[in-house]
Coordinates of C-alpha atoms and ligand atoms in Angstrom, one line a residue:
X96 CA -4.3 28.2 7.1
X97 CA -7.4 29.3 5.2
X98 CA -7.4 31.7 2.5
X99 CA -10.7 33.5 4.3
X100 CA -7.8 34.1 7.3
X101 CA -5.0 34.5 5.1
X102 CA -6.6 37.5 2.3
X103 CA -7.8 39.3 6.4
X104 CA -4.5 39.5 8.1
X105 CA -3.5 42.7 7.6
X106 CA 0.9 42.9 7.4
X107 CA 2.0 46.7 6.6
X108 CA 5.7 45.0 5.0
X109 CA 3.0 42.6 2.5
X110 CA 1.1 45.6 1.7
X111 CA 4.1 46.8 1.0
X112 CA 5.3 44.1 -1.0
X113 CA 1.9 44.4 -2.9
X114 CA 2.9 48.1 -3.9
X115 CA 6.2 47.4 -5.3
X116 CA 4.8 44.4 -6.8
X117 CA 1.9 46.0 -8.8
X118 CA 4.8 49.7 -9.9
X119 CA 6.7 47.1 -10.7
X120 CA 4.9 45.4 -13.2
X121 CA 2.8 48.6 -14.1
X122 CA 6.8 50.6 -15.0
X123 CA 7.1 47.5 -16.8
X124 CA 4.6 46.8 -19.0
X125 CA 4.5 49.9 -20.2
X126 CA 8.3 49.7 -20.9
X127 CA 6.9 46.7 -23.1
X128 CA 4.0 48.2 -25.0
X129 CA 6.5 51.8 -25.3
X130 CA 8.3 48.8 -27.5
X131 CA 5.0 47.8 -28.6
X132 CA 3.8 50.5 -29.9
X133 CA 7.1 51.9 -31.5
X134 CA 7.1 48.3 -33.1
X135 CA 3.9 48.6 -34.7
X136 CA 3.9 52.1 -36.2
X137 CA 7.2 51.6 -37.8
X138 CA 6.1 48.2 -39.5
X139 CA 2.8 50.2 -40.2
X140 CA 4.6 53.0 -42.2
X141 CA 6.9 51.0 -43.7
X142 CA 4.1 49.1 -45.0
X143 CA 2.5 52.5 -46.9
X144 CA 5.8 54.0 -47.7
X145 CA 6.0 50.3 -50.1
X146 CA 2.8 50.7 -51.0
X147 CA 3.7 53.8 -52.3
X148 CA 6.8 53.2 -53.8
X149 CA 4.8 50.5 -55.9
X150 CA 2.3 52.6 -57.4
X151 CA 4.7 54.9 -58.7
X152 CA 6.8 51.7 -60.5
X153 CA 3.3 50.4 -61.7
X154 CA 3.3 54.1 -62.6
X155 CA 6.3 54.6 -64.8
X156 CA 6.1 50.7 -67.0
X157 CA 2.7 52.2 -67.8
X158 CA 3.9 55.6 -68.9
X159 CA 6.7 53.3 -70.5
X160 CA 4.3 51.4 -72.9
X161 CA 0.6 53.7 -72.2
X162 CA 2.0 57.7 -72.3
X163 CA 0.4 59.9 -70.6
X164 CA -2.7 59.0 -71.6
X165 CA -2.5 55.3 -69.9
X166 CA -1.1 57.2 -66.9
X167 CA -3.5 59.5 -66.0
X168 CA -6.6 55.8 -66.3
X169 CA -4.7 54.3 -63.6
X170 CA -4.3 57.9 -61.1
X171 CA -8.3 58.6 -61.6
X172 CA -8.9 54.7 -61.0
X173 CA -6.3 54.4 -58.2
X174 CA -7.7 56.7 -56.1
X175 CA -10.8 55.8 -56.5
X176 CA -10.6 52.7 -55.8
X177 CA -8.8 53.5 -52.3
X178 CA -11.2 56.5 -51.6
X179 CA -10.5 60.1 -53.0
X180 CA -11.1 61.6 -49.5
X181 CA -8.4 59.1 -48.3
X182 CA -5.5 59.2 -52.0
X183 CA -5.3 61.5 -53.4
X184 CA -2.7 61.6 -57.0
X185 CA -0.2 64.2 -59.5
X186 CA 1.7 64.0 -61.8
X187 CA 4.3 67.3 -61.9
X188 CA 6.6 68.8 -64.2
X189 CA 10.5 68.7 -62.2
X190 CA 8.7 72.5 -61.6
X191 CA 5.9 71.8 -59.6
X192 CA 3.5 72.7 -62.9
X193 CA -0.1 70.0 -62.0
X194 CA -0.1 67.6 -65.1
X195 CA -2.5 65.5 -64.4
X196 CA -4.5 64.9 -60.5
X197 CA -7.1 62.8 -58.9
X198 CA -9.8 64.1 -58.1
X199 CA -8.4 66.3 -55.1
X200 CA -11.6 68.2 -53.3
X201 CA -10.2 67.2 -50.5
X202 CA -6.9 67.7 -50.8
X203 CA -7.4 71.7 -51.7
X204 CA -4.2 72.9 -49.7
X205 CA -2.3 69.7 -50.1
X206 CA 1.2 72.2 -51.6
X207 CA 4.2 70.9 -53.9
X208 CA 7.0 70.7 -51.7
X209 CA 10.1 72.3 -53.9
X210 CA 13.5 71.3 -51.1
X211 CA 11.8 67.3 -52.7
X212 CA 11.3 67.8 -56.0
X213 CA 14.7 69.5 -56.1
X214 CA 16.6 66.0 -54.4
X215 CA 15.0 64.4 -57.4
X216 CA 15.5 66.9 -59.6
X217 CA 19.6 66.3 -58.8
X218 CA 19.3 62.5 -58.1
X219 CA 17.0 60.9 -55.8
X220 CA 15.0 58.6 -57.0
X221 CA 11.5 59.0 -54.3
X222 CA 11.3 61.2 -51.3
X223 CA 8.8 61.2 -48.1
X224 CA 7.4 63.2 -46.5
X225 CA 4.2 63.4 -43.3
X226 CA 2.0 66.4 -43.2
X227 CA -0.5 67.5 -40.3
X228 CA -2.9 68.6 -42.4
X229 CA -5.4 71.2 -40.1
X230 CA -8.4 70.3 -41.3
X231 CA -7.6 66.8 -40.9
X232 CA -8.1 65.0 -38.8
X233 CA -5.3 62.2 -39.6
X234 CA -2.1 62.4 -40.9
X235 CA -0.4 61.7 -44.4
X236 CA 2.2 60.5 -45.4
X237 CA 3.6 62.2 -49.5
X238 CA 5.6 60.2 -52.1
X239 CA 7.2 62.8 -54.3
X240 CA 8.7 59.9 -57.0
X241 CA 10.1 60.5 -60.5
X242 CA 8.0 57.8 -63.5
X243 CA 9.6 58.8 -65.7
X244 CA 12.2 61.8 -67.5
X245 CA 11.5 64.5 -66.0
X246 CA 8.0 63.6 -65.1
X247 CA 7.6 63.3 -61.0
X248 CA 4.9 61.2 -59.1
X249 CA 3.5 63.3 -55.4
X250 CA 1.1 60.7 -54.6
X251 CA -0.3 61.0 -50.7
X252 CA -2.1 58.5 -48.8
X253 CA -4.6 59.5 -45.2
X254 CA -2.5 57.0 -42.7
X255 CA -6.3 57.0 -40.8
X256 CA -6.2 53.5 -40.6
X257 CA -2.7 52.5 -39.6
X258 CA -3.5 55.2 -36.6
X259 CA -7.1 54.2 -35.8
X260 CA -5.4 51.0 -35.6
X261 CA -2.8 52.2 -32.7
X262 CA -4.6 54.2 -30.9
X263 CA -7.7 50.9 -30.8
X264 CA -5.0 48.4 -29.8
X265 CA -3.7 51.6 -27.2
X266 CA -6.8 51.8 -26.1
X267 CA -7.1 47.8 -25.5
X268 CA -4.0 47.8 -23.8
X269 CA -4.8 50.3 -20.9
X270 CA -7.4 48.0 -20.5
X271 CA -6.0 45.4 -20.5
X272 CA -2.7 46.8 -18.7
X273 CA -4.8 49.0 -15.6
X274 CA -6.9 45.0 -15.1
X275 CA -2.7 43.0 -15.6
X276 CA -2.3 45.4 -12.2
X277 CA -5.1 44.9 -9.9
X278 CA -5.1 41.5 -10.9
X279 CA -1.3 40.8 -10.4
X280 CA -1.2 43.4 -7.3
X281 CA -3.8 41.3 -5.6
X282 CA -1.3 38.6 -6.7
X283 CA 1.6 39.7 -5.0
X284 CA 0.0 41.2 -1.9
X285 CA -2.2 37.0 -1.9
X286 CA 2.0 35.9 -2.7
X287 CA 3.8 38.1 -0.3
X288 CA 0.9 36.9 2.4
X289 CA 1.9 33.1 2.3
X290 CA 6.0 34.6 2.6
X291 CA 5.3 36.3 5.2
X292 CA 2.6 33.8 7.4
X293 CA 6.0 31.4 8.4
X294 CA 7.0 35.9 10.2
X295 CA 3.2 36.0 11.3
X296 CA 3.6 32.9 13.2
X297 CA 6.9 33.3 14.7
X298 CA 5.4 37.1 15.6
X299 CA 2.9 34.8 17.0
X300 CA 4.5 32.7 19.1
X301 CA 6.5 35.7 20.6
X302 CA 3.8 37.4 21.6
X303 CA 2.4 34.6 23.1
X304 CA 5.5 34.2 24.9
X305 CA 5.8 37.3 26.5
X306 CA 2.3 36.8 27.9
X307 CA 3.8 33.8 29.5
X308 CA 3.0 31.1 27.8
X309 CA 6.8 29.7 28.3
X310 CA 6.5 26.7 26.9
X311 CA 5.1 27.4 23.2
X312 CA 7.0 26.8 20.3
X313 CA 6.3 28.0 16.4
X314 CA 4.6 24.9 14.4
X315 CA 6.7 23.3 11.8
X316 CA 5.5 23.5 8.0
X317 CA 6.9 23.3 5.2
X318 CA 6.4 27.0 4.1
X319 CA 10.0 27.0 2.3
X320 CA 13.5 27.0 3.7
X321 CA 14.4 30.2 4.6
X322 CA 10.8 30.2 7.3
X323 CA 10.8 27.0 8.2
X324 CA 15.1 27.6 9.1
X325 CA 13.8 31.1 11.4
X326 CA 10.9 28.6 12.5
X327 CA 13.4 26.1 14.1
X328 CA 16.2 29.0 14.9
X329 CA 13.0 30.3 17.0
X330 CA 12.2 26.8 18.7
X331 CA 15.8 25.4 19.6
X332 CA 16.3 29.1 21.0
X333 CA 13.8 29.1 23.1
X334 CA 14.4 25.0 23.8
X335 CA 17.9 27.1 25.4
X336 CA 16.5 29.8 26.8
X337 CA 14.2 27.9 28.1
X338 CA 16.5 25.6 30.1
X339 CA 18.6 28.4 31.2
X340 CA 15.0 30.0 33.0
X341 CA 15.4 26.3 34.3
X342 CA 18.5 25.8 35.0
X343 CA 19.5 29.5 36.7
X344 CA 15.1 28.2 38.8
X345 CA 17.2 25.7 40.5
X346 CA 20.0 26.8 41.1
X347 CA 18.0 29.8 43.2
X348 CA 15.8 26.8 44.6
X349 CA 18.9 25.3 45.7
X350 CA 20.5 28.5 46.7
X351 CA 16.7 30.1 49.1
X352 CA 17.4 26.1 50.5
X353 CA 21.3 26.4 51.2
X354 CA 20.9 29.6 52.9
X355 CA 18.4 29.1 55.4
X356 CA 19.3 26.1 57.0
X357 CA 22.7 27.5 58.2
X358 CA 21.2 30.6 59.2
X359 CA 18.0 28.0 61.5
X360 CA 20.8 27.1 62.8
X361 CA 22.2 29.8 64.2
X362 CA 18.4 31.4 64.5
X363 CA 17.8 27.6 66.7
X364 CA 20.6 27.9 69.0
X365 CA 21.5 31.9 68.8
X366 CA 17.4 31.4 70.5
X367 CA 18.3 28.4 72.9
X368 CA 21.1 30.0 74.3
X369 CA 19.2 33.9 74.5
X370 CA 16.3 31.3 76.5
X371 CA 17.9 28.9 78.3
X372 CA 21.7 29.8 78.8
X373 CA 23.5 30.6 81.1
X374 CA 27.1 30.8 81.9
X375 CA 29.6 32.1 79.4
X376 CA 30.8 28.7 78.0
X377 CA 27.2 28.0 76.6
X378 CA 28.0 32.0 75.2
X379 CA 30.8 31.1 73.3
X380 CA 29.5 27.9 72.3
X381 CA 26.9 30.4 70.6
X382 CA 29.3 32.6 68.7
X383 CA 32.1 29.0 67.8
X384 CA 29.1 28.0 66.4
X385 CA 28.0 31.3 64.3
X386 CA 31.0 31.5 63.1
X387 CA 31.5 28.8 62.2
X388 CA 27.9 28.5 60.2
X389 CA 29.0 32.2 59.0
X390 CA 32.4 30.2 57.8
X391 CA 30.2 28.5 55.3
X392 CA 28.1 30.3 54.0
X393 CA 31.1 33.1 53.1
X394 CA 32.9 30.0 52.1
X395 CA 30.2 29.0 49.7
X396 CA 28.9 32.6 48.1
X397 CA 33.2 33.6 46.7
X398 CA 32.9 30.1 45.6
X399 CA 29.7 30.9 43.6
X400 CA 31.2 34.2 43.2
X401 CA 34.6 32.9 41.9
X402 CA 32.7 30.4 39.5
X403 CA 30.6 33.9 38.4
X404 CA 33.6 35.4 37.3
X405 CA 35.1 32.2 35.6
X406 CA 31.7 31.8 33.1
X407 CA 32.0 35.0 32.7
X408 CA 35.7 35.3 30.3
X409 CA 39.3 34.8 30.7
X410 CA 39.7 38.5 31.9
X411 CA 39.8 37.6 35.9
X412 CA 42.1 35.2 35.0
X413 CA 46.3 36.1 36.3
X414 CA 47.9 34.2 33.2
X415 CA 51.3 32.5 34.1
X416 CA 53.6 29.5 34.1
X417 CA 53.0 26.9 35.9
X418 CA 54.7 23.9 37.4
X419 CA 52.0 20.6 37.7
X420 CA 54.3 19.5 38.6
X421 CA 55.3 21.6 41.9
X422 CA 51.3 22.5 42.2
X423 CA 49.9 18.6 42.5
X424 CA 52.8 17.6 45.5
X425 CA 52.2 20.6 47.0
X426 CA 48.0 20.0 47.5
X427 CA 49.8 16.5 48.0
X428 CA 52.1 18.1 51.1
X429 CA 49.0 19.9 52.5
X430 CA 46.3 17.3 52.7
X431 CA 48.6 14.8 54.3
X432 CA 47.8 15.4 57.8
X433 CA 43.8 15.4 56.6
X434 CA 44.4 11.4 54.9
X435 CA 46.7 10.8 57.7
X436 CA 44.0 11.6 60.2
X437 CA 41.2 9.2 58.3
X438 CA 44.0 6.7 56.9
X439 CA 44.6 6.5 53.5
X440 CA 47.3 6.7 51.4
X441 CA 48.6 9.8 49.0
X442 CA 50.0 8.1 46.2
X443 CA 52.1 10.7 43.8
X444 CA 53.5 9.5 40.6
X445 CA 54.2 13.4 39.1
X446 CA 57.2 13.5 36.8
X447 CA 60.5 16.1 38.0
X448 CA 58.4 19.4 36.7
X449 CA 55.1 19.6 33.7
X450 CA 55.5 23.6 33.0
X451 CA 51.4 24.7 31.3
X452 CA 49.9 28.7 30.9
X453 CA 47.2 29.3 33.1
X454 CA 46.0 30.8 37.2
X455 CA 48.1 29.5 39.5
X456 CA 45.5 30.2 41.9
X457 CA 43.2 28.5 39.8
X458 CA 44.8 25.5 39.7
X459 CA 45.8 24.8 43.3
X460 CA 42.3 25.5 43.8
X461 CA 41.7 22.7 41.5
X462 CA 43.7 19.8 42.6
X463 CA 42.1 21.0 45.8
X464 CA 38.9 20.4 45.4
X465 CA 40.3 17.1 43.5
X466 CA 42.1 15.6 46.7
X467 CA 39.5 17.2 48.2
X468 CA 36.9 15.1 47.9
X469 CA 39.0 11.9 47.0
X470 CA 39.7 12.2 51.4
X471 CA 36.3 13.1 51.5
X472 CA 34.4 10.4 49.8
X473 CA 37.5 7.5 50.2
X474 CA 36.7 4.9 53.4
X475 CA 39.3 4.0 55.9
X476 CA 41.8 2.5 54.6
X477 CA 41.6 3.3 50.5
X478 CA 44.4 5.4 49.0
X479 CA 43.9 8.5 46.3
X480 CA 46.6 8.7 43.6
X481 CA 47.4 11.9 42.1
X482 CA 49.3 11.7 39.1
X483 CA 50.4 13.8 36.3
X484 CA 50.5 12.7 32.1
X485 CA 50.3 14.5 28.7
X486 CA 52.2 15.1 25.8
X487 CA 54.0 17.7 24.6
X488 CA 50.8 19.7 24.0
X489 CA 48.8 19.7 26.7
X490 CA 49.0 18.1 30.8
X491 CA 47.2 15.3 31.7
X492 CA 46.3 15.8 36.0
X493 CA 44.7 12.4 37.1
X494 CA 42.5 12.1 40.2
X495 CA 42.2 8.5 41.6
X496 CA 41.0 7.2 45.0
X497 CA 39.2 3.5 45.6
X498 CA 36.5 5.3 47.7
X499 CA 32.5 5.6 47.6
X500 CA 32.2 6.1 44.1
X501 CA 29.4 8.0 41.4
X502 CA 26.8 5.8 40.6
X503 CA 25.4 6.2 36.7
X504 CA 22.6 8.4 36.8
X505 CA 24.6 11.3 38.8
X506 CA 28.0 10.1 37.0
X507 CA 26.2 13.4 34.3
X508 CA 24.9 15.6 36.9
X509 CA 28.5 16.2 39.4
X510 CA 29.3 19.2 38.2
X511 CA 26.9 20.6 38.6
X512 CA 25.8 23.8 41.5
X513 CA 24.5 23.0 44.4
X514 CA 24.7 19.2 42.7
X515 CA 25.2 16.7 46.1
X516 CA 24.9 12.7 45.3
X517 CA 22.5 10.4 47.2
X518 CA 25.3 9.6 50.3
X519 CA 27.1 13.1 50.2
X520 CA 23.7 15.3 51.0
X521 CA 24.4 14.1 55.5
X522 CA 28.1 16.2 54.6
X523 CA 30.3 18.3 55.2
X524 CA 30.0 20.0 51.7
X525 CA 27.6 22.2 49.5
X526 CA 27.8 21.2 46.4
X527 CA 30.1 23.7 44.7
X528 CA 33.9 21.8 44.2
X529 CA 33.2 19.9 41.6
X530 CA 31.1 22.9 39.3
X531 CA 34.3 25.4 40.2
X532 CA 36.9 22.4 39.0
X533 CA 34.7 22.8 35.6
X534 CA 34.9 26.4 35.4
X535 CA 38.5 26.6 36.4
X536 CA 39.4 24.5 33.6
X537 CA 36.7 25.4 31.1
X538 CA 38.4 28.6 31.8
X539 CA 41.6 26.6 31.0
X540 CA 41.1 25.2 27.5
X541 CA 40.5 22.8 29.1
X542 CA 38.1 19.3 29.9
X543 CA 37.2 17.1 33.1
X544 CA 35.8 14.6 33.1
X545 CA 35.4 10.9 35.3
X546 CA 34.7 7.7 35.5
X547 CA 33.9 5.8 38.4
X548 CA 32.6 2.8 40.0
X549 CA 30.0 2.4 42.8
X550 CA 31.8 0.6 45.6
X551 CA 34.7 0.5 43.7
X552 CA 35.7 4.3 43.6
X553 CA 36.4 7.1 41.0
X554 CA 39.0 8.5 38.8
X555 CA 38.8 12.0 37.5
X556 CA 40.8 13.1 34.7
X557 CA 41.8 16.5 33.7
X558 CA 43.1 17.5 30.5
X559 CA 45.3 21.4 29.8
X560 CA 47.1 22.7 27.2
X561 CA 50.2 23.7 27.4
X562 CA 49.2 26.8 25.7
X563 CA 45.8 28.5 26.2
X564 CA 46.0 31.3 24.0
X565 CA 47.8 29.0 21.1
Ligands
ADP1362 P1 30.5 18.6 47.6 O1 30.3 19.2 48.3 O2 29.1 18.4 47.9 O3 31.7 17.7 47.6 P2 31.1 18.9 44.8 O4 30.8 19.3 43.4 O5 32.5 19.0 45.0 O6 30.0 19.3 45.9 O7 30.8 17.6 44.1 C1 29.7 16.9 44.7 C2 28.8 16.1 44.4 O8 29.8 14.5 43.2 C3 28.7 15.9 45.9 O9 28.1 15.7 46.6 C4 29.3 13.9 45.8 O10 29.0 12.8 46.0 C5 30.0 13.4 44.8 N1 31.4 13.4 44.3 C6 33.1 14.4 43.7 N2 33.3 13.8 44.1 C7 33.7 12.0 44.5 C8 34.6 11.4 44.7 N3 36.4 11.2 44.8 N4 34.0 9.7 45.3 C9 32.4 10.0 45.0 N5 31.6 10.9 45.0 C10 32.3 12.0 44.5

């Protein structure tokens, strides 16, 4: 995305982030300035105090070696060289009487601090004070120091240079800060925009999809791990939803198709009987036909409801201890006449008992569906073998037949709703039997698999945990 586009896009979150960034930046810069200002002020004060103390020690040694006359000359000379309106020096007696002083014309109202004198008289070597004088714009730093016996030096220095320096640096800092805050805000906004571009793309994609472009996906770019992960997760979610929608669409189409055929047949028979039927026998035929078709429809609807209920959760199961060996034997006995009619042999290889924790009715239905299919898709003189195996943790139920088998392409789909392999389409059944098997097995925490060789037979293997709750 081009820079101009990034800059043009309005984004409340980006703006808020940028403002936060600018505010935090300004506050921390202001804090840094306060610390900097404090350090500068105390550094300058320290330097001034050092200068004043040096002057005291110099005058003190001049007093020793040159006497009062030398000190007087120094006082006048030092004040003039610094500027008489910037500095004054005054020699005082211990009780505050002025002995010698520099040009005091600019310092007329300067008082003598009696407390400072008392401190010096009681042992202090020097005393500092800072005065704000009404007639002067800048503060004055005063030092009282003893330079010899009975000689106190009062010395004042205008803090004009220091204060001007601090003021100037403050002004520069404010200008610099204002510029940096604006710049920082812009940078923050730009960075936030860049970081949120991925989110913008996800939003845009979601909006496009809600307008109907269900094929749209978020373009994947290297934008930073979090956004990339969001985009990938979003795309995966869309793929999943898309697959679900397609699956549902297919199921709806299948339902519509499977409902239409029997209803069309019922209508056709009814119409024919109405237009050409004359005898009671023909009407009885129509009624029987209708009942048969209705039963088929009801069975289909009932199976679909059972699958949905099982897929919705295990709450619909009436769990209890079930002997799978007994279930298999009962089912084989039930299907024996059907098998005999087709000339098939059912072989059961089950232990005396094999217990699982499950819903007996659902498990009976599972075995019946597999057995029904095995008989249905095995031609005359074939064999169907139902066996139970397993260990302490799980039961393995195997339903093996020597029937028509399932081709490789169909194997992957046989458990899908309404899926029927081509050769079976004309025969009885709606393609829900194995979907129900799958739903029952899954609701019991198990797995079902199929292996098959076309023309040779198929084996369905169901593994059920003995206790799905453990
Ligand atoms: P149907 O009502 O068609 O039997 P199912 O869901 O039970 O529906 O099975 C789906 C399809 O799988 C069947 O139409 C059939 O083609 C195939 N099938 C299922 N069991 C067997 C089997 N034992 N041998 C061969 N094909 C089978």
